[in-house]
């Protein structure tokens, strides 16, 4: 069982060793990663600074390739080789001359062999021409012909610079580049400024915090490097920035502190998902809730609890109906809006069945027409407690599930078999005699009245939705007034009198006008203010006071009272048992 032993168990040290075995991971669970496991090769045609394909290639004597437009700003700022950190000057750079074929591929200028990431590539330091090492070895080194195969310039073995060696891939390893290990930015100040101006921090989500942290670190570094900086001023500015940031966050930057509108839907706008799958849309990283219109907001069940009232005027009399907005808001809205529109004016009841119901609302008079206020059918509303349990129930007619339009019917008796199939939105509360006359009106074999029963008009007395909007507007105005009072430093239990004084709940009054002139104040505060302005005018014992025209008599009276009501001098406490006469 044990390693190299006959033990029936494995010790902790054996489990923790490098050659430990795991059922899920196999052998070598704790063995460290092999050397070079994080190796990332830089392609030969890429700049070692920008890590992008080069356009104007130059190299160093060590074989590091750069793009001229990227290495010059680096040298101007740092003056070192970004690969190994050694000092480097622009005069030490060697301009390279790559040959290309018709397919715009880099090739050897002699054999026209295409360069790949596995090719051994060299350059001549005196001319900058780039060749395959096989070509130089066969035609120059072995032939001992030390002339450039392109320009015929003389060179030595020391002039041969290795740009890429497949046997020495460590020179192209990105993890060994010094500037990448230290995390130094390769952007010029102009590029950083340009990128910072065009970065949409709102669309970056949590990545915006990283940018803000980098900006804060860079700002602190600049302040430390500034020789003329004042530590006290920098501390004050940082405290000011911290204080400004501790205030209420804007709605765009904070999701939790955002106030939810009253008409916010349960679903989002879908912009985050749409922008995630489409590059043609502006990025949205927060799931903002969609906003309902006033109509959509009111047509939610159990939201508008006000009842509506209307009158159905027929040629046989009038019927007063009560509308149940709480449980069938869509049906009530459809009925009320069509009635206001005059849709039911001079429309005949096309179906009348005695001891069952009276149906109408179709302008064509056939029972096959009629449209809702939205121009299409709307869904049933049968989840409420309303049932067809009595005479005079007002309900929607339909051709099946969720096919309500403009037609409705009035029952003559309880019809429980219609429950959960037709939307009940009201019942008759007045005109029972008219309902009896309508029921007794004769009909033919197709249940069509032989004597035409016409709906002259439908008059809406109380629109429940207008009442709801009016109440909501009053509530909003009251909340705005309370918010304005709180903003001015008052409280909700204060009232403003016609004299400009604010009366609190305790009965005290405060003058809201400017008290600086000849204005008078009420309450105890007026004596204190008058005493401080008088400057101790009543300082004599029993002598006469000199008064001016602007002096208030109350000040003198208060001075006398104040002098007579001074706190008495504390008497020394007696010690001992004292006198026993009262015992």
Coordinates of C-alpha atoms in Angstrom, one line a residue:
X1 CA 0.0 0.0 0.0
X2 CA 2.7 2.4 1.0
X3 CA 5.5 3.6 -1.4
X4 CA 8.1 1.0 -1.4
X5 CA 6.8 -0.5 1.9
X6 CA 4.4 -3.1 2.9
X7 CA 2.3 -0.7 5.0
X8 CA -1.5 -0.8 4.6
X9 CA -1.8 3.0 4.6
X10 CA -0.3 6.1 3.0
X11 CA 1.2 8.7 5.3
X12 CA 0.6 12.5 5.0
X13 CA 4.1 13.1 3.7
X14 CA 3.6 10.6 0.9
X15 CA 0.4 12.3 -0.1
X16 CA 2.1 15.7 -0.1
X17 CA 5.1 14.5 -2.2
X18 CA 5.5 15.5 -5.9
X19 CA 4.7 12.0 -7.2
X20 CA 1.4 11.8 -5.2
X21 CA -1.6 10.2 -7.1
X22 CA -5.2 11.5 -7.3
X23 CA -8.1 9.6 -8.7
X24 CA -9.4 12.7 -10.5
X25 CA -6.0 14.2 -11.6
X26 CA -3.8 11.2 -11.9
X27 CA -0.2 11.1 -10.8
X28 CA 1.9 14.1 -10.1
X29 CA -0.8 16.1 -8.5
X30 CA 1.4 18.4 -6.5
X31 CA 4.3 18.5 -9.0
X32 CA 5.2 22.0 -9.9
X33 CA 4.5 23.1 -13.5
X34 CA 7.2 22.4 -16.0
X35 CA 9.6 25.2 -16.9
X36 CA 8.3 27.2 -19.8
X37 CA 4.6 26.3 -19.3
X38 CA 3.7 30.0 -19.5
X39 CA 5.8 30.5 -22.7
X40 CA 4.3 32.9 -25.3
X41 CA 6.2 33.4 -28.5
X42 CA 6.3 36.8 -30.2
X43 CA 6.0 36.3 -34.0
X44 CA 9.1 37.4 -36.0
X45 CA 7.1 40.2 -37.9
X46 CA 5.8 41.8 -34.7
X47 CA 7.2 44.8 -32.8
X48 CA 8.5 44.0 -29.4
X49 CA 7.1 47.2 -27.9
X50 CA 3.6 47.4 -29.5
X51 CA 3.2 43.6 -29.9
X52 CA 1.7 44.4 -33.3
X53 CA 3.0 43.8 -36.9
X54 CA 5.7 46.2 -37.7
X55 CA 5.7 48.6 -40.7
X56 CA 9.1 50.2 -40.4
X57 CA 11.3 47.5 -38.8
X58 CA 14.5 48.2 -37.0
X59 CA 16.6 46.0 -34.7
X60 CA 19.3 46.1 -32.1
X61 CA 22.6 44.2 -32.2
X62 CA 21.0 41.6 -29.9
X63 CA 18.3 40.9 -32.5
X64 CA 15.3 42.5 -30.9
X65 CA 13.0 43.9 -33.6
X66 CA 10.9 47.1 -33.1
X67 CA 8.8 49.4 -35.2
X68 CA 10.5 52.7 -35.7
X69 CA 7.3 54.7 -34.8
X70 CA 7.0 52.8 -31.5
X71 CA 10.6 52.6 -30.3
X72 CA 11.5 56.3 -30.8
X73 CA 8.9 57.6 -28.3
X74 CA 10.1 54.9 -25.8
X75 CA 13.7 55.9 -26.2
X76 CA 12.8 59.5 -25.8
X77 CA 11.0 58.8 -22.5
X78 CA 13.1 55.9 -21.0
X79 CA 16.3 55.6 -23.0
X80 CA 16.6 51.9 -22.4
X81 CA 16.0 48.7 -24.3
X82 CA 12.5 47.6 -23.4
X83 CA 13.4 43.9 -23.8
X84 CA 16.3 43.7 -21.4
X85 CA 16.5 47.1 -19.8
X86 CA 20.0 47.9 -21.1
X87 CA 20.8 51.5 -22.2
X88 CA 19.9 52.1 -25.8
X89 CA 20.3 55.1 -28.2
X90 CA 18.4 55.7 -31.4
X91 CA 21.7 55.8 -33.3
X92 CA 22.3 52.2 -32.4
X93 CA 19.2 51.0 -34.2
X94 CA 19.7 49.2 -37.5
X95 CA 17.2 49.6 -40.3
X96 CA 16.0 46.3 -41.7
X97 CA 15.2 45.5 -45.3
X98 CA 12.7 42.6 -45.7
X99 CA 12.0 41.2 -49.1
X100 CA 8.4 40.3 -50.1
X101 CA 6.8 38.1 -52.7
X102 CA 3.7 38.8 -54.8
X103 CA 1.5 37.5 -52.0
X104 CA 2.9 40.1 -49.6
X105 CA 4.8 37.5 -47.6
X106 CA 8.3 38.0 -46.1
X107 CA 10.8 35.8 -48.1
X108 CA 14.5 35.2 -48.4
X109 CA 15.7 37.5 -51.2
X110 CA 17.9 34.7 -52.8
X111 CA 15.9 31.5 -52.5
X112 CA 12.4 33.2 -52.1
X113 CA 11.7 30.8 -49.3
X114 CA 8.8 32.1 -47.1
X115 CA 9.7 33.1 -43.6
X116 CA 7.7 31.5 -40.8
X117 CA 7.8 31.4 -37.0
X118 CA 10.1 28.4 -37.3
X119 CA 12.5 29.9 -39.8
X120 CA 16.1 30.7 -38.8
X121 CA 16.3 34.4 -39.8
X122 CA 19.4 36.6 -39.7
X123 CA 20.3 40.1 -40.8
X124 CA 23.6 41.8 -41.8
X125 CA 24.4 44.7 -39.4
X126 CA 26.2 46.9 -42.0
X127 CA 23.5 46.7 -44.7
X128 CA 20.3 45.7 -42.9
X129 CA 19.4 43.0 -45.4
X130 CA 17.5 40.1 -44.0
X131 CA 18.2 36.5 -45.2
X132 CA 17.5 32.9 -44.2
X133 CA 20.4 31.5 -42.2
X134 CA 20.6 28.5 -44.5
X135 CA 21.3 30.8 -47.4
X136 CA 24.0 32.8 -45.6
X137 CA 25.6 29.5 -44.3
X138 CA 25.7 27.8 -47.7
X139 CA 26.6 30.8 -49.9
X140 CA 28.7 32.9 -47.6
X141 CA 30.1 31.1 -44.6
X142 CA 31.0 27.8 -46.2
X143 CA 32.0 29.4 -49.5
X144 CA 34.0 32.0 -47.6
X145 CA 32.5 34.7 -49.7
X146 CA 32.0 37.6 -47.3
X147 CA 29.9 39.8 -49.5
X148 CA 26.3 40.8 -49.2
X149 CA 24.2 38.7 -51.7
X150 CA 22.0 41.7 -52.5
X151 CA 24.2 44.8 -52.2
X152 CA 27.6 43.1 -52.7
X153 CA 28.9 45.0 -49.7
X154 CA 31.6 43.3 -47.6
X155 CA 30.8 42.1 -44.1
X156 CA 32.3 39.9 -41.4
X157 CA 31.0 37.2 -39.2
X158 CA 30.4 39.7 -36.4
X159 CA 27.9 41.6 -38.6
X160 CA 25.5 38.6 -38.7
X161 CA 22.6 39.3 -36.3
X162 CA 20.2 36.5 -35.4
X163 CA 16.6 37.8 -35.5
X164 CA 14.9 34.4 -34.9
X165 CA 16.4 31.1 -34.0
X166 CA 14.0 28.1 -33.6
X167 CA 16.6 26.4 -31.4
X168 CA 16.7 29.4 -29.1
X169 CA 13.0 30.4 -28.5
X170 CA 13.8 32.1 -25.2
X171 CA 14.8 35.3 -27.1
X172 CA 11.2 35.6 -28.4
X173 CA 9.5 34.8 -25.1
X174 CA 7.1 37.6 -24.0
X175 CA 7.3 36.6 -20.4
X176 CA 11.0 37.5 -20.3
X177 CA 10.5 41.1 -21.6
X178 CA 11.5 43.5 -18.9
X179 CA 8.9 46.2 -19.5
X180 CA 6.1 43.5 -19.5
X181 CA 7.4 42.2 -16.2
X182 CA 7.3 45.6 -14.6
X183 CA 4.0 46.6 -16.2
X184 CA 5.3 49.8 -17.9
X185 CA 3.0 51.4 -20.3
X186 CA 4.3 51.8 -23.9
X187 CA 1.8 54.5 -24.9
X188 CA 2.9 58.1 -25.6
X189 CA 1.3 60.9 -23.6
X190 CA -0.7 61.9 -26.7
X191 CA -2.0 58.3 -27.1
X192 CA -2.9 58.1 -23.4
X193 CA -4.7 61.4 -23.6
X194 CA -6.5 60.4 -26.8
X195 CA -7.6 57.1 -25.3
X196 CA -8.8 58.6 -22.0
X197 CA -10.9 61.1 -24.0
X198 CA -12.6 58.4 -26.1
X199 CA -13.1 55.8 -23.3
X200 CA -16.8 55.5 -22.4
X201 CA -16.5 54.6 -18.7
X202 CA -20.2 54.0 -18.4
X203 CA -20.0 51.2 -20.9
X204 CA -17.1 49.4 -19.3
X205 CA -18.9 48.1 -16.2
X206 CA -16.5 47.0 -13.4
X207 CA -13.5 47.8 -15.6
X208 CA -14.1 51.5 -15.1
X209 CA -13.0 51.0 -11.5
X210 CA -9.6 49.9 -12.8
X211 CA -9.2 53.0 -14.9
X212 CA -10.1 55.2 -12.0
X213 CA -7.6 53.5 -9.8
X214 CA -4.9 53.9 -12.4
X215 CA -5.7 57.6 -12.8
X216 CA -5.5 58.0 -9.0
X217 CA -2.1 56.3 -8.9
X218 CA -0.8 58.4 -11.7
X219 CA -2.0 61.6 -10.1
X220 CA -0.4 60.7 -6.8
X221 CA 2.9 59.9 -8.6
X222 CA 2.9 63.2 -10.4
X223 CA 2.2 65.0 -7.1
X224 CA 5.1 63.2 -5.4
X225 CA 7.5 64.1 -8.3
X226 CA 6.4 67.8 -8.2
X227 CA 9.1 69.6 -6.2
X228 CA 6.9 72.7 -5.6
X229 CA 4.0 70.8 -4.2
X230 CA 2.6 71.7 -0.8
X231 CA 1.6 68.6 1.3
X232 CA -1.0 70.6 3.2
X233 CA -2.7 71.7 0.1
X234 CA -2.7 68.3 -1.5
X235 CA -4.2 66.8 1.7
X236 CA -7.0 69.5 1.6
X237 CA -7.7 68.8 -2.0
X238 CA -7.9 65.0 -1.4
X239 CA -10.3 65.6 1.5
X240 CA -12.4 67.8 -0.7
X241 CA -12.5 65.2 -3.4
X242 CA -13.4 62.5 -0.9
X243 CA -16.2 64.7 0.5
X244 CA -17.6 65.4 -2.9
X245 CA -17.6 61.8 -3.7
X246 CA -19.5 60.9 -0.5
X247 CA -22.5 62.7 -1.5
X248 CA -25.5 61.2 -3.3
X249 CA -24.5 59.3 -6.3
X250 CA -26.0 60.0 -9.7
X251 CA -28.6 57.7 -11.1
X252 CA -26.3 56.7 -14.0
X253 CA -23.4 55.6 -11.8
X254 CA -25.2 53.8 -8.9
X255 CA -27.8 51.2 -9.4
X256 CA -28.7 50.6 -5.8
X257 CA -29.2 54.3 -4.9
X258 CA -31.4 54.9 -7.9
X259 CA -35.1 55.7 -7.1
X260 CA -37.4 53.4 -8.9
X261 CA -40.2 55.2 -10.9
X262 CA -43.8 54.5 -10.0
X263 CA -44.4 53.2 -13.5
X264 CA -41.4 50.8 -13.6
X265 CA -42.2 47.5 -15.2
X266 CA -41.1 44.1 -13.8
X267 CA -39.1 43.5 -17.0
X268 CA -36.0 45.3 -18.2
X269 CA -35.6 47.3 -21.5
X270 CA -33.5 44.5 -23.0
X271 CA -30.8 47.0 -24.1
X272 CA -28.0 45.2 -22.2
X273 CA -28.8 41.9 -23.9
X274 CA -29.3 43.5 -27.3
X275 CA -26.0 45.5 -27.1
X276 CA -24.2 42.4 -26.0
X277 CA -25.2 40.5 -29.1
X278 CA -25.0 43.3 -31.6
X279 CA -22.1 45.6 -32.3
X280 CA -24.4 48.2 -33.9
X281 CA -25.9 49.2 -30.6
X282 CA -24.5 51.4 -27.9
X283 CA -23.2 49.3 -25.1
X284 CA -25.4 49.1 -22.0
X285 CA -24.1 47.3 -18.9
X286 CA -27.0 47.8 -16.5
X287 CA -30.4 46.1 -16.6
X288 CA -32.6 49.1 -16.5
X289 CA -36.3 48.5 -15.9
X290 CA -38.7 49.4 -18.7
X291 CA -41.2 52.2 -18.0
X292 CA -44.9 51.7 -18.5
X293 CA -47.2 54.3 -20.1
X294 CA -50.0 55.7 -18.0
X295 CA -52.5 53.4 -19.7
X296 CA -50.3 50.3 -19.2
X297 CA -49.8 51.3 -15.5
X298 CA -53.5 51.7 -14.8
X299 CA -54.6 48.6 -16.6
X300 CA -52.9 46.3 -14.1
X301 CA -55.5 44.3 -12.0
X302 CA -56.2 45.6 -8.5
X303 CA -54.4 48.9 -9.1
X304 CA -57.3 51.1 -9.9
X305 CA -60.0 50.3 -7.2
X306 CA -62.3 53.2 -8.1
X307 CA -65.7 52.0 -9.4
X308 CA -67.1 53.6 -12.6
X309 CA -70.7 54.4 -13.4
X310 CA -72.5 54.7 -16.7
X311 CA -76.0 54.7 -18.2
X312 CA -77.0 52.6 -21.2
X313 CA -79.9 54.5 -22.9
X314 CA -82.1 52.3 -25.0
X315 CA -85.4 52.8 -26.8
X316 CA -87.2 50.8 -24.1
X317 CA -85.6 52.7 -21.1
X318 CA -82.3 53.3 -19.3
X319 CA -80.0 50.9 -17.5
X320 CA -77.6 52.2 -14.9
X321 CA -74.5 50.0 -14.5
X322 CA -71.6 49.9 -12.1
X323 CA -68.2 49.1 -13.6
X324 CA -65.8 46.8 -11.7
X325 CA -62.4 48.4 -12.5
X326 CA -60.5 46.5 -9.8
X327 CA -60.8 43.1 -11.4
X328 CA -61.3 43.9 -15.1
X329 CA -59.5 47.1 -15.8
X330 CA -59.0 46.4 -19.5
X331 CA -62.6 45.6 -20.2
X332 CA -63.7 48.7 -18.3
X333 CA -61.2 50.9 -20.1
X334 CA -62.4 49.5 -23.4
X335 CA -66.1 50.0 -22.6
X336 CA -65.5 53.6 -21.2
X337 CA -63.3 54.7 -24.1
X338 CA -65.6 53.3 -26.8
X339 CA -68.6 55.0 -25.0
X340 CA -66.8 58.4 -24.9
X341 CA -66.0 57.9 -28.5
X342 CA -69.6 57.4 -29.4
X343 CA -69.0 53.9 -30.7
X344 CA -72.2 52.5 -29.1
X345 CA -74.4 55.3 -30.3
X346 CA -77.5 53.9 -32.3
X347 CA -76.2 50.4 -32.2
X348 CA -78.8 47.6 -32.1
X349 CA -78.9 44.6 -29.8
X350 CA -78.6 41.8 -32.3
X351 CA -79.4 38.9 -29.8
X352 CA -82.1 38.5 -27.2
X353 CA -82.8 35.2 -25.4
X354 CA -85.4 35.2 -22.8
X355 CA -84.4 33.8 -19.4
X356 CA -80.7 34.0 -20.6
X357 CA -79.2 37.2 -21.8
X358 CA -79.2 40.3 -24.1
X359 CA -76.2 40.8 -26.4
X360 CA -75.1 43.9 -28.3
X361 CA -72.1 46.2 -29.1
X362 CA -71.7 45.3 -32.8
X363 CA -72.1 48.3 -35.1
X364 CA -72.9 45.9 -38.0
X365 CA -75.8 44.3 -36.1
X366 CA -74.7 40.8 -37.2
X367 CA -72.8 39.6 -34.2
X368 CA -69.6 39.1 -36.3
X369 CA -68.2 42.6 -36.2
X370 CA -66.9 45.1 -33.6
X371 CA -63.4 46.1 -32.6
X372 CA -61.8 47.1 -29.3
X373 CA -60.4 50.5 -28.6
X374 CA -56.9 49.1 -29.4
X375 CA -58.0 47.9 -32.8
X376 CA -57.4 44.2 -31.9
X377 CA -58.7 41.6 -29.5
X378 CA -57.6 41.7 -25.8
X379 CA -57.1 39.0 -23.3
X380 CA -59.7 37.7 -20.8
X381 CA -59.7 38.9 -17.1
X382 CA -61.2 36.0 -15.2
X383 CA -58.9 35.7 -12.2
X384 CA -61.1 37.9 -9.9
X385 CA -63.9 36.8 -7.5
X386 CA -66.7 38.0 -9.8
X387 CA -69.1 35.3 -11.1
X388 CA -72.3 35.1 -13.1
X389 CA -74.3 34.5 -9.9
X390 CA -77.2 37.0 -10.3
X391 CA -79.4 38.8 -12.7
X392 CA -78.0 41.9 -14.5
X393 CA -74.4 40.9 -14.8
X394 CA -72.5 42.9 -17.5
X395 CA -69.9 40.7 -19.2
X396 CA -67.8 40.6 -22.4
X397 CA -68.9 38.5 -25.4
X398 CA -66.2 36.6 -27.2
X399 CA -65.5 33.9 -29.9
X400 CA -63.2 31.9 -27.7
X401 CA -60.3 32.5 -25.3
X402 CA -58.8 36.0 -25.4
X403 CA -61.0 37.3 -28.2
X404 CA -62.7 40.2 -26.5
X405 CA -63.6 43.1 -28.8
X406 CA -66.6 45.6 -28.3
X407 CA -69.5 43.2 -27.8
X408 CA -71.0 42.6 -24.4
X409 CA -74.1 41.0 -22.9
X410 CA -76.4 41.4 -19.9
X411 CA -77.7 38.3 -18.1
X412 CA -81.3 37.8 -17.2
X413 CA -80.6 35.0 -14.6
X414 CA -77.5 33.4 -12.9
X415 CA -75.4 31.6 -15.5
X416 CA -72.7 29.8 -13.6
X417 CA -71.6 27.8 -16.7
X418 CA -70.1 31.1 -18.1
X419 CA -67.7 31.6 -15.2
X420 CA -64.0 31.7 -16.2
X421 CA -65.0 31.9 -19.9
X422 CA -66.3 35.5 -20.1
X423 CA -64.8 38.6 -18.5
X424 CA -67.3 40.2 -16.0
X425 CA -66.7 44.0 -15.8
X426 CA -70.0 45.3 -14.2
X427 CA -73.6 44.8 -13.2
X428 CA -76.9 46.6 -13.4
X429 CA -77.6 48.8 -10.4
X430 CA -80.6 50.7 -11.7
X431 CA -83.4 50.1 -14.3
X432 CA -84.8 46.7 -13.3
X433 CA -88.1 47.6 -15.0
X434 CA -86.3 48.4 -18.2
X435 CA -84.4 45.1 -18.0
X436 CA -87.7 43.2 -17.7
X437 CA -89.1 45.0 -20.8
X438 CA -85.9 44.1 -22.7
X439 CA -86.3 40.4 -21.7
X440 CA -90.0 40.3 -22.7
X441 CA -89.3 41.8 -26.1
X442 CA -90.1 39.1 -28.8
X443 CA -87.4 37.4 -30.9
X444 CA -87.4 35.2 -33.9
X445 CA -86.1 31.7 -34.3
X446 CA -82.5 33.0 -34.7
X447 CA -82.8 34.9 -31.4
X448 CA -82.8 38.3 -33.2
X449 CA -85.4 40.8 -31.8
X450 CA -88.4 41.2 -34.1
X451 CA -88.9 44.7 -32.8
X452 CA -85.5 46.5 -32.9
X453 CA -83.9 47.2 -29.6
X454 CA -81.5 50.1 -30.1
X455 CA -78.8 51.4 -27.8
X456 CA -79.3 55.2 -28.2
X457 CA -76.1 56.1 -26.4
X458 CA -73.9 55.1 -23.4
X459 CA -73.2 58.0 -21.0
X460 CA -70.3 57.7 -18.6
X461 CA -71.0 59.4 -15.3
X462 CA -67.8 58.5 -13.4
X463 CA -64.7 57.6 -15.3
X464 CA -62.6 55.5 -12.7
X465 CA -59.4 56.1 -14.5
X466 CA -59.8 59.9 -14.5
X467 CA -60.6 59.7 -10.8
X468 CA -57.4 57.6 -10.2
X469 CA -55.3 60.1 -12.2
X470 CA -56.8 63.0 -10.3
X471 CA -56.1 61.4 -6.9
X472 CA -52.5 60.5 -8.0
X473 CA -51.9 64.0 -9.1
X474 CA -53.1 65.4 -5.8
X475 CA -50.8 62.9 -4.0
X476 CA -47.8 63.9 -6.1
X477 CA -48.5 67.6 -5.5
X478 CA -48.7 66.9 -1.7
X479 CA -45.4 65.0 -1.8
X480 CA -43.7 67.8 -3.8
X481 CA -45.0 70.4 -1.2
X482 CA -43.6 68.3 1.7
X483 CA -40.3 67.9 -0.1
X484 CA -40.1 71.7 -0.7
X485 CA -40.8 72.3 3.0
X486 CA -38.1 69.9 4.0
X487 CA -35.7 71.5 1.5
X488 CA -36.2 74.9 3.2
X489 CA -35.4 73.4 6.6
X490 CA -39.0 73.0 7.9
X491 CA -41.0 70.0 8.9
X492 CA -44.1 68.5 7.6
X493 CA -46.3 69.4 10.6
X494 CA -45.8 73.2 10.1
X495 CA -48.3 75.6 8.6
X496 CA -47.7 79.1 7.2
X497 CA -50.0 81.8 8.4
X498 CA -51.1 84.9 6.4
X499 CA -48.6 87.0 8.5
X500 CA -45.7 85.0 7.2
X501 CA -45.1 83.1 10.4
X502 CA -44.7 79.3 10.4
X503 CA -46.8 77.6 13.0
X504 CA -45.4 74.4 14.4
X505 CA -47.5 71.5 15.9
X506 CA -46.6 72.7 19.4
X507 CA -48.3 76.1 18.9
X508 CA -45.0 78.0 18.7
X509 CA -44.5 80.5 15.9
X510 CA -41.4 81.7 14.1
X511 CA -41.2 84.7 11.8
X512 CA -40.1 83.6 8.3
X513 CA -39.3 87.3 7.3
X514 CA -36.1 89.1 8.0
X515 CA -36.0 90.0 11.6
X516 CA -33.2 92.5 11.2
X517 CA -35.3 95.7 10.9
X518 CA -38.1 96.9 13.1
X519 CA -39.8 93.5 12.9
X520 CA -41.1 92.0 16.1
X521 CA -40.7 88.4 17.1
X522 CA -43.1 86.3 19.2
X523 CA -42.3 83.9 21.9
X524 CA -39.5 83.9 24.4
X525 CA -37.0 84.7 21.8
X526 CA -38.2 88.3 21.4
X527 CA -37.1 89.2 24.9
X528 CA -33.7 87.7 24.4
X529 CA -33.3 89.6 21.1
X530 CA -34.5 92.9 22.6
X531 CA -32.3 92.4 25.7
X532 CA -29.2 91.9 23.5
X533 CA -30.0 95.0 21.4
X534 CA -30.7 97.2 24.4
X535 CA -27.2 96.8 25.8
X536 CA -28.3 96.7 29.5
X537 CA -30.3 99.9 29.6
X538 CA -32.0 99.1 32.9
X539 CA -28.8 99.0 34.9
X540 CA -29.8 101.5 37.7
X541 CA -31.2 100.5 41.0
X542 CA -34.5 102.5 41.4
X543 CA -33.6 105.5 39.2
X544 CA -35.3 106.7 36.1
X545 CA -34.5 105.2 32.7
X546 CA -33.8 107.3 29.5
X547 CA -35.7 105.8 26.6
X548 CA -35.6 106.6 22.9
X549 CA -38.3 106.5 20.3
X550 CA -37.3 103.2 19.0
X551 CA -37.1 101.4 22.4
X552 CA -39.8 99.0 23.3
X553 CA -41.5 99.2 26.6
X554 CA -41.4 95.5 27.0
X555 CA -37.6 95.7 27.3
X556 CA -37.9 97.8 30.5
X557 CA -40.5 95.6 32.0
X558 CA -38.4 92.5 31.3
X559 CA -35.3 94.2 32.8
X560 CA -37.2 94.8 36.1
X561 CA -38.5 91.3 36.2
X562 CA -35.1 89.9 35.3
X563 CA -33.4 91.9 38.1
X564 CA -36.0 90.8 40.6
X565 CA -35.9 87.2 39.6
X566 CA -32.2 86.7 39.8
X567 CA -31.2 83.4 41.3
X568 CA -30.9 83.6 45.1
X569 CA -27.6 83.0 46.8
X570 CA -27.2 79.5 48.0
X571 CA -27.3 79.3 51.8
X572 CA -24.6 77.3 53.6
X573 CA -25.8 74.0 54.7
X574 CA -26.2 73.7 58.5
X575 CA -24.3 71.0 60.2
X576 CA -25.3 69.2 63.3
X577 CA -28.7 68.2 64.6
X578 CA -30.1 71.7 64.8
X579 CA -33.2 72.7 66.8
X580 CA -35.6 70.0 68.1
X581 CA -38.6 72.4 68.7
X582 CA -40.7 70.9 65.9
X583 CA -40.4 67.4 67.2

